[in-house]
Short mmCIF file of C-alpha atoms in Angstrom, two decimals:
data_model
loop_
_atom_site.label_atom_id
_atom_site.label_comp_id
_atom_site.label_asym_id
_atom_site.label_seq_id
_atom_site.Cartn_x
_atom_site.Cartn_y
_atom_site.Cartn_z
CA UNK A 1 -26.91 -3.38 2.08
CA UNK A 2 -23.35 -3.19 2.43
CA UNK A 3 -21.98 -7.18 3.81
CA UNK A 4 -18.46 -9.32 3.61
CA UNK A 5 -17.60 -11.06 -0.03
CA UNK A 6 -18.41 -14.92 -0.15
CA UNK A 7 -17.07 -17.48 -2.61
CA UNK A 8 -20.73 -16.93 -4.60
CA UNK A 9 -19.48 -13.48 -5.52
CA UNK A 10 -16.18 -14.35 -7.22
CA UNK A 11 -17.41 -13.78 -10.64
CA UNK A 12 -19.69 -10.90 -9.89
CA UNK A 13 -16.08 -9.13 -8.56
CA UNK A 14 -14.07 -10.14 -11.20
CA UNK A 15 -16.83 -9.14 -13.89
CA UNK A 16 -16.55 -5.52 -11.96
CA UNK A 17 -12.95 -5.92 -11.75
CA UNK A 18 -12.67 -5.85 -15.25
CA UNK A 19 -15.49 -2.83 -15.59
CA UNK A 20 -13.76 -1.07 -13.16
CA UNK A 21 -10.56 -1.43 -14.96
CA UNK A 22 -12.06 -0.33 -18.91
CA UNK A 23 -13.16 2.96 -16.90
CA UNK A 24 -9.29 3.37 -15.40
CA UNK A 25 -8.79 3.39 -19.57
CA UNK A 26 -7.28 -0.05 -19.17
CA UNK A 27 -9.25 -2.47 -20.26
CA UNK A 28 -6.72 -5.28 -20.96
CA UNK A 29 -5.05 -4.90 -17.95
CA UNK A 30 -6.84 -7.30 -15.76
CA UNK A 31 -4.96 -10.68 -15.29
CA UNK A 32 -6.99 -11.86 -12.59
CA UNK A 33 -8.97 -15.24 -12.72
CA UNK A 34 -11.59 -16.20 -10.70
CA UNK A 35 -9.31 -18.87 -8.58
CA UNK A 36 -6.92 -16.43 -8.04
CA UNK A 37 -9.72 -13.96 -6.32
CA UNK A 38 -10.66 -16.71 -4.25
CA UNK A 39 -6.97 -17.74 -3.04
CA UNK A 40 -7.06 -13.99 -1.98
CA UNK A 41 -9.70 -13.61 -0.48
CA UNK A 42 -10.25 -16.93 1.38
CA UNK A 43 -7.03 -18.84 1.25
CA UNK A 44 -4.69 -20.44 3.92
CA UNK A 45 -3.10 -16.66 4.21
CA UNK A 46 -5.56 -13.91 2.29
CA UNK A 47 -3.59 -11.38 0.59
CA UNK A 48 -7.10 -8.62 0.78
CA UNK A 49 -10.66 -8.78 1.93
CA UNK A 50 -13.74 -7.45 0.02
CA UNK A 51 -17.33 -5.75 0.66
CA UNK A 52 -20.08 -5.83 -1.69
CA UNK A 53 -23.07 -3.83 -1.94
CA UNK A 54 -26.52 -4.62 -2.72
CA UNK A 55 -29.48 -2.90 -4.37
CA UNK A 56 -32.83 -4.75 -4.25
CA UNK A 57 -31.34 -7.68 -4.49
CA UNK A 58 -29.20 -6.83 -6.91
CA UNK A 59 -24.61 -6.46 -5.95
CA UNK A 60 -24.14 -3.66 -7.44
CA UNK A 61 -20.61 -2.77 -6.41
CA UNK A 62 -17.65 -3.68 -4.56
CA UNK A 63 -14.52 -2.33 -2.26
CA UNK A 64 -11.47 -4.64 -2.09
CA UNK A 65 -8.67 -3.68 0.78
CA UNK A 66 -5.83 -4.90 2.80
CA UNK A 67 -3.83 -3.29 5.41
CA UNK A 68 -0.71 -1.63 4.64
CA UNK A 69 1.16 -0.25 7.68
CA UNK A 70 2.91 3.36 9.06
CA UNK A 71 6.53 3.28 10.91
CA UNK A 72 5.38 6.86 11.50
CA UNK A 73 2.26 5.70 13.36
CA UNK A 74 3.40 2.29 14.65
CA UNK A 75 0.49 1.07 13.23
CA UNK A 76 -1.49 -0.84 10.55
CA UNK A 77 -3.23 1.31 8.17
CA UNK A 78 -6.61 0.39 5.63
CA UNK A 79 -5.78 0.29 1.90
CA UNK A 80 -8.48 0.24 -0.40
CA UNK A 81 -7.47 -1.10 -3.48
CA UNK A 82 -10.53 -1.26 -5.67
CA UNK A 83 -14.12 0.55 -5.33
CA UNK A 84 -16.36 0.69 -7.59
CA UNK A 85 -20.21 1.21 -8.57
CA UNK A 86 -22.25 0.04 -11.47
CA UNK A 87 -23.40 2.84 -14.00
CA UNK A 88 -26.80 1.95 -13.37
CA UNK A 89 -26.71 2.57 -9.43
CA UNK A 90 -24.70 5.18 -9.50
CA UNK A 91 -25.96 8.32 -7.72
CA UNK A 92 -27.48 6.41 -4.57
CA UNK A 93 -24.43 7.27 -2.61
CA UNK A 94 -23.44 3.48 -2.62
CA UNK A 95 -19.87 4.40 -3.00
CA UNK A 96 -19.83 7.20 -0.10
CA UNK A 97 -21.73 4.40 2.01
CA UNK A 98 -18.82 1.61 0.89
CA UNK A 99 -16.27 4.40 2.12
CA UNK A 100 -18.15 5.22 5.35
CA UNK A 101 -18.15 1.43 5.74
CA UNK A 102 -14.61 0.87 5.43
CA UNK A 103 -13.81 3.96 7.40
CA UNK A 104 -15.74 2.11 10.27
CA UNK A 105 -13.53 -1.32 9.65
CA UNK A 106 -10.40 0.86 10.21
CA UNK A 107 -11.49 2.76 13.82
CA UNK A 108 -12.54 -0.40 14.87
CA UNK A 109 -9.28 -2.25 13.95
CA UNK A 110 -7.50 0.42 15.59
CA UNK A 111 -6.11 1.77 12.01
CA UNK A 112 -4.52 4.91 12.02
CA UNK A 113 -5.18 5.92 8.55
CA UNK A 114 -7.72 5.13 5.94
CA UNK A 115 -6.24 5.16 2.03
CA UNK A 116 -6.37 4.58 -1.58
CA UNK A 117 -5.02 6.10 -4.92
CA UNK A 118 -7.48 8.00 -7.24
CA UNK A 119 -6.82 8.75 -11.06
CA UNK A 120 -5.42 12.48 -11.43
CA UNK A 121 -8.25 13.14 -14.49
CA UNK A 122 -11.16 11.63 -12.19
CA UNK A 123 -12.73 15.07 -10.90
CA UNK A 124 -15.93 13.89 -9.90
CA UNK A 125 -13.84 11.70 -7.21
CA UNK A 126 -11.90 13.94 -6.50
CA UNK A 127 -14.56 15.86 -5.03
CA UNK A 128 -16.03 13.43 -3.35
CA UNK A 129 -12.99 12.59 -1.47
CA UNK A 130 -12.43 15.96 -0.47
CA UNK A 131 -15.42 16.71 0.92
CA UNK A 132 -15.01 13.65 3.26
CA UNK A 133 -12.13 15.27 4.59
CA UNK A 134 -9.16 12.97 2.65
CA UNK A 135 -6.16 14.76 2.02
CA UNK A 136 -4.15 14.23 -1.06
CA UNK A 137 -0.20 13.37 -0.61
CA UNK A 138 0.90 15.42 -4.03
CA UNK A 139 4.10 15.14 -2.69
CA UNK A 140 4.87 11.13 -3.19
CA UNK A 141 4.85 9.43 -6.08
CA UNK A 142 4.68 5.63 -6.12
CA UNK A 143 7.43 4.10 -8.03
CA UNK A 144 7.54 0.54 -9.49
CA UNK A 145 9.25 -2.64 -10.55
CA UNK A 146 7.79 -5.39 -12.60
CA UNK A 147 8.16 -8.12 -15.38
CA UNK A 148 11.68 -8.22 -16.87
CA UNK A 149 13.10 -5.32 -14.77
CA UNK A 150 11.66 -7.02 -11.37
CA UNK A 151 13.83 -10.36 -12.56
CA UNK A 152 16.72 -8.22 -13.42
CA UNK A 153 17.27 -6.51 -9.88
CA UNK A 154 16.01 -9.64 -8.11
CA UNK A 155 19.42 -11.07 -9.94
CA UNK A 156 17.44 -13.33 -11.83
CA UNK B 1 25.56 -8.54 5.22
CA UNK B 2 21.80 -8.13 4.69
CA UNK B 3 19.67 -10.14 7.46
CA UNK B 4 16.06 -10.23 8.78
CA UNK B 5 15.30 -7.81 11.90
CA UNK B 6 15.82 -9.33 15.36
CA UNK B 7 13.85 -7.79 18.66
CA UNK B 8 17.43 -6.58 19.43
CA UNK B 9 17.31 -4.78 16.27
CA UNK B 10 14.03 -2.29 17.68
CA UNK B 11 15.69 0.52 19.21
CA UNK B 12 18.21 0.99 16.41
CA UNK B 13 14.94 0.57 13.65
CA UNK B 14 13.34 3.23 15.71
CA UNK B 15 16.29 5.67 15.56
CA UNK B 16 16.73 5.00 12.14
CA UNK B 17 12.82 5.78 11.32
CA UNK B 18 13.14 8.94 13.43
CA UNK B 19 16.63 9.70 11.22
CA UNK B 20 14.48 9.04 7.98
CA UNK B 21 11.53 11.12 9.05
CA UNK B 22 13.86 14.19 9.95
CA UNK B 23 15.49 13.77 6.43
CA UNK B 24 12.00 13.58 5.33
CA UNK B 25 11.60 17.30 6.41
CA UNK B 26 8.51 16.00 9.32
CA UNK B 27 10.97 15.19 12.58
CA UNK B 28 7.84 14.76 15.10
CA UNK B 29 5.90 12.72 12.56
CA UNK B 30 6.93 9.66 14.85
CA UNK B 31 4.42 7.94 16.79
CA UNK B 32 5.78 4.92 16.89
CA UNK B 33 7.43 3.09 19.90
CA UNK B 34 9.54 0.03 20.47
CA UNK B 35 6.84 -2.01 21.86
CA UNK B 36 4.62 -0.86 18.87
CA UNK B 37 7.28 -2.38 16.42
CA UNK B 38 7.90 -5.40 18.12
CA UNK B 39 4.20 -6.28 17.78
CA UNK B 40 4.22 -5.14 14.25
CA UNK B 41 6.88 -7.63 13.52
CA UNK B 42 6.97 -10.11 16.16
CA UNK B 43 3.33 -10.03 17.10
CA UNK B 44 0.64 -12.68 16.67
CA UNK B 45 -0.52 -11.31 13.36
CA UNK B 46 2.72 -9.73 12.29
CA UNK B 47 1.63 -6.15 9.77
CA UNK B 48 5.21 -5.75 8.39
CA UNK B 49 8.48 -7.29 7.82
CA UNK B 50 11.65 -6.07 8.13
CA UNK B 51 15.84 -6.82 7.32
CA UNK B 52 18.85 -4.62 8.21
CA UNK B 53 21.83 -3.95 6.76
CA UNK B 54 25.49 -4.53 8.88
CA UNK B 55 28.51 -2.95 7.92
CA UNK B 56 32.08 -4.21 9.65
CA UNK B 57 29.59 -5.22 12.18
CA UNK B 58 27.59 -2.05 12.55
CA UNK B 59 23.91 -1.36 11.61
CA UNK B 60 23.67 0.76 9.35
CA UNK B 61 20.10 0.88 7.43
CA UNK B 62 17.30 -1.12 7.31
CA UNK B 63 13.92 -1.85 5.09
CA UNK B 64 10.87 -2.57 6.32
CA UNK B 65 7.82 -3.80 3.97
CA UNK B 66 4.19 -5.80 3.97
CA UNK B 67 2.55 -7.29 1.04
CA UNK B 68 -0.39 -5.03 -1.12
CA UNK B 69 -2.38 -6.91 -3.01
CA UNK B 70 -3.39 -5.79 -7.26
CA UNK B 71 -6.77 -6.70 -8.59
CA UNK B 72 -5.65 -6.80 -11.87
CA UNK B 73 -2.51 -8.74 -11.44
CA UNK B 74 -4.53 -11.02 -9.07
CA UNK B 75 -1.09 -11.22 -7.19
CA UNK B 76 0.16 -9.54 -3.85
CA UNK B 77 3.12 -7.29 -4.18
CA UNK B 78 5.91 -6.15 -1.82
CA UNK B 79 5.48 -2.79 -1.00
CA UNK B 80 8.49 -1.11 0.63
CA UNK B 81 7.52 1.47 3.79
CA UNK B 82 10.62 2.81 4.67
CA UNK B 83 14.32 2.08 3.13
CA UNK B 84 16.98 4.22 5.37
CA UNK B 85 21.25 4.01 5.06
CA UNK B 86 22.76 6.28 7.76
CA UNK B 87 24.52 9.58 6.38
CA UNK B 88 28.08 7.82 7.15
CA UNK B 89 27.49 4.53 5.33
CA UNK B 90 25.97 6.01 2.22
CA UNK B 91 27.44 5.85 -1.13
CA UNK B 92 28.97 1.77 -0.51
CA UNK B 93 25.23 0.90 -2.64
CA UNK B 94 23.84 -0.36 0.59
CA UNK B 95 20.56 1.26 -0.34
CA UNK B 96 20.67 -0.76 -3.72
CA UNK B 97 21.66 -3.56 -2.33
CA UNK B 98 18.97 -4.17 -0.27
CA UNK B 99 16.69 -2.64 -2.88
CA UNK B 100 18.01 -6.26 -4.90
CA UNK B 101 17.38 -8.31 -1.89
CA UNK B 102 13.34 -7.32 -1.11
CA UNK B 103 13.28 -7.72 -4.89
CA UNK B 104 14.91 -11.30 -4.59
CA UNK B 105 12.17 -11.87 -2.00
CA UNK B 106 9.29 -10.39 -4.09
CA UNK B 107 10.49 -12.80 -6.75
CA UNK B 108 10.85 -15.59 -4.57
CA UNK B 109 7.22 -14.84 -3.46
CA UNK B 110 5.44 -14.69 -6.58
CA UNK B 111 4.47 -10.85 -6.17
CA UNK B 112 3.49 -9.33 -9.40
CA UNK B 113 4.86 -5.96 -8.14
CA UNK B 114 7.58 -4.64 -6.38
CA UNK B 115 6.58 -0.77 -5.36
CA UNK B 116 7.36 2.16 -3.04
CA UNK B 117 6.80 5.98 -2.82
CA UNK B 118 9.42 8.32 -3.48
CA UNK B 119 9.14 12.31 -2.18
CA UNK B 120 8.85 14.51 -5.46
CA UNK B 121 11.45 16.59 -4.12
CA UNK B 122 14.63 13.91 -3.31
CA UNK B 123 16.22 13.74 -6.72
CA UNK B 124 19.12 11.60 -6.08
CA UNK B 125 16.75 8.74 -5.13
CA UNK B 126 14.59 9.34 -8.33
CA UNK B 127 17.64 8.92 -10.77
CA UNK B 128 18.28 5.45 -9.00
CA UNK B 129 15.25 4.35 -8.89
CA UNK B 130 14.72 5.14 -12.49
CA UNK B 131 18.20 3.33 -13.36
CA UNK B 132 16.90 0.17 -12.45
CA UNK B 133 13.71 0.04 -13.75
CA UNK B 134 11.10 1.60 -11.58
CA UNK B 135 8.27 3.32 -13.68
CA UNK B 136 6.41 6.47 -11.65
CA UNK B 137 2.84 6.59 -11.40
CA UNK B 138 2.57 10.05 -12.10
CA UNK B 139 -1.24 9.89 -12.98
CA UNK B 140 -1.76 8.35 -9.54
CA UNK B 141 -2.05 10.41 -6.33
CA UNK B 142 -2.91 8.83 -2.85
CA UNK B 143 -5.83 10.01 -0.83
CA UNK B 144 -5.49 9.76 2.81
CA UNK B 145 -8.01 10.01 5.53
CA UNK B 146 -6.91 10.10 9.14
CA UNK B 147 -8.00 11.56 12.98
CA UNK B 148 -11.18 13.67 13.48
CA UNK B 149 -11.86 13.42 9.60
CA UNK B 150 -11.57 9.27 10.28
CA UNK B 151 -13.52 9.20 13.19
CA UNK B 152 -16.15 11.74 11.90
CA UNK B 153 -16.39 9.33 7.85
CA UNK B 154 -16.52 6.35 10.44
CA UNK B 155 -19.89 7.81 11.74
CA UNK B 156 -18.45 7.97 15.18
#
């Protein structure tokens, strides 16, 4: 049900991707093309792997991740990027089983932590994740650098 | 004045990382060893990078970073772990400056993002960060699931 992306699924992730990204309430934010998936995910050095599930046949979702790492732990963590579920098979417990899934990947890499980001308004995640025992780090906030101000401190 | 890490370079990282996690208000949060960070940056399948910062010949901060990887952008981006300048050599803009260099690198790279996480609570930092550019992801919080709660999510 739950098995490693291949080039076949490129557009399938990038379609979800994109659905993914309208529900985030940013629709046009998704600069992604499908070559740029696939130099990602199964270039000379891949950047992230991906999962997919199926349904009868059927992918219907996907978990993208990559491993960040601790200096605390003195060791790689698992960063999932992206999850996500179509409307239609939502319910099933397809995205607890992609977590579960990914939460295996990490113990048996030797990770010590398992992580992503969740949307402050999404309470129905929220939930979720905190009945699986995840703890949220209110106190750090990401901060970042892109586009003109990126070029600017790089000195460009 | 800013160079990549050597292995002669470990045991001063790993005082620095302790001095950074005692600032950090969580002194025994370290795990980590020197043999732990030499295979994180030396090893066969290095999970970080990392570049120090000499003053008159002493050491006297370092950065250490991987690459994350954004869906929407496509793109990896740097992600900065740790960024440390010891209590005696701060105030000379060390920290900026090698703020500018890992975003000379992220440039240099292609990354669409250059991005760390700040504590809610250390101010200074905050004002600099926002002086050059960096936008907070307020509406973002990360979700982290480690130990027994791992193990248990990993069905093991």
């Amino acid at each position: 049900m739950i098995r490693a992306a291949r080039p076949a699924d490129f557009s399938t992730i990038l379609r979800f991707v994109r659905e993914l990204a309208a529900f985030e309430r940013e629709p046009d934010a998704v600069r992604s093309t499908e070559p740029m998936l696939a130099e990602a995910l199964f270039g000379a050095a891949p950047a992230a792997e991906a999962v997919v599930a199926e349904l009868q046949g059927a992918t219907v979702g996907f978990a993208l991740f990559f491993h960040n790492f601790s200096t605390w732990e003195g060791r790689r963590g698992l960063y999932l990027e992206d999850l996500y579920v179509t409307p239609e098979a939502r319910g099933c417990g397809i995205g607890k089983a992609l977590l579960r899934h990914l939460a295996a990947i990490a113990v048996e890499r030797g990770c010590a932590r398992f992580e992503w980001s969740v949307l402050d308004w999404n309470a129905n995640a929220i939930a979720l994740y905190r009945a699986m025992g995840a703890v949220a780090q209110e106190e750090w906030t990401v901060q970042r650098v892109t586009g003109e101000a990126l070029l600017r401190l790089a000195g460009r």
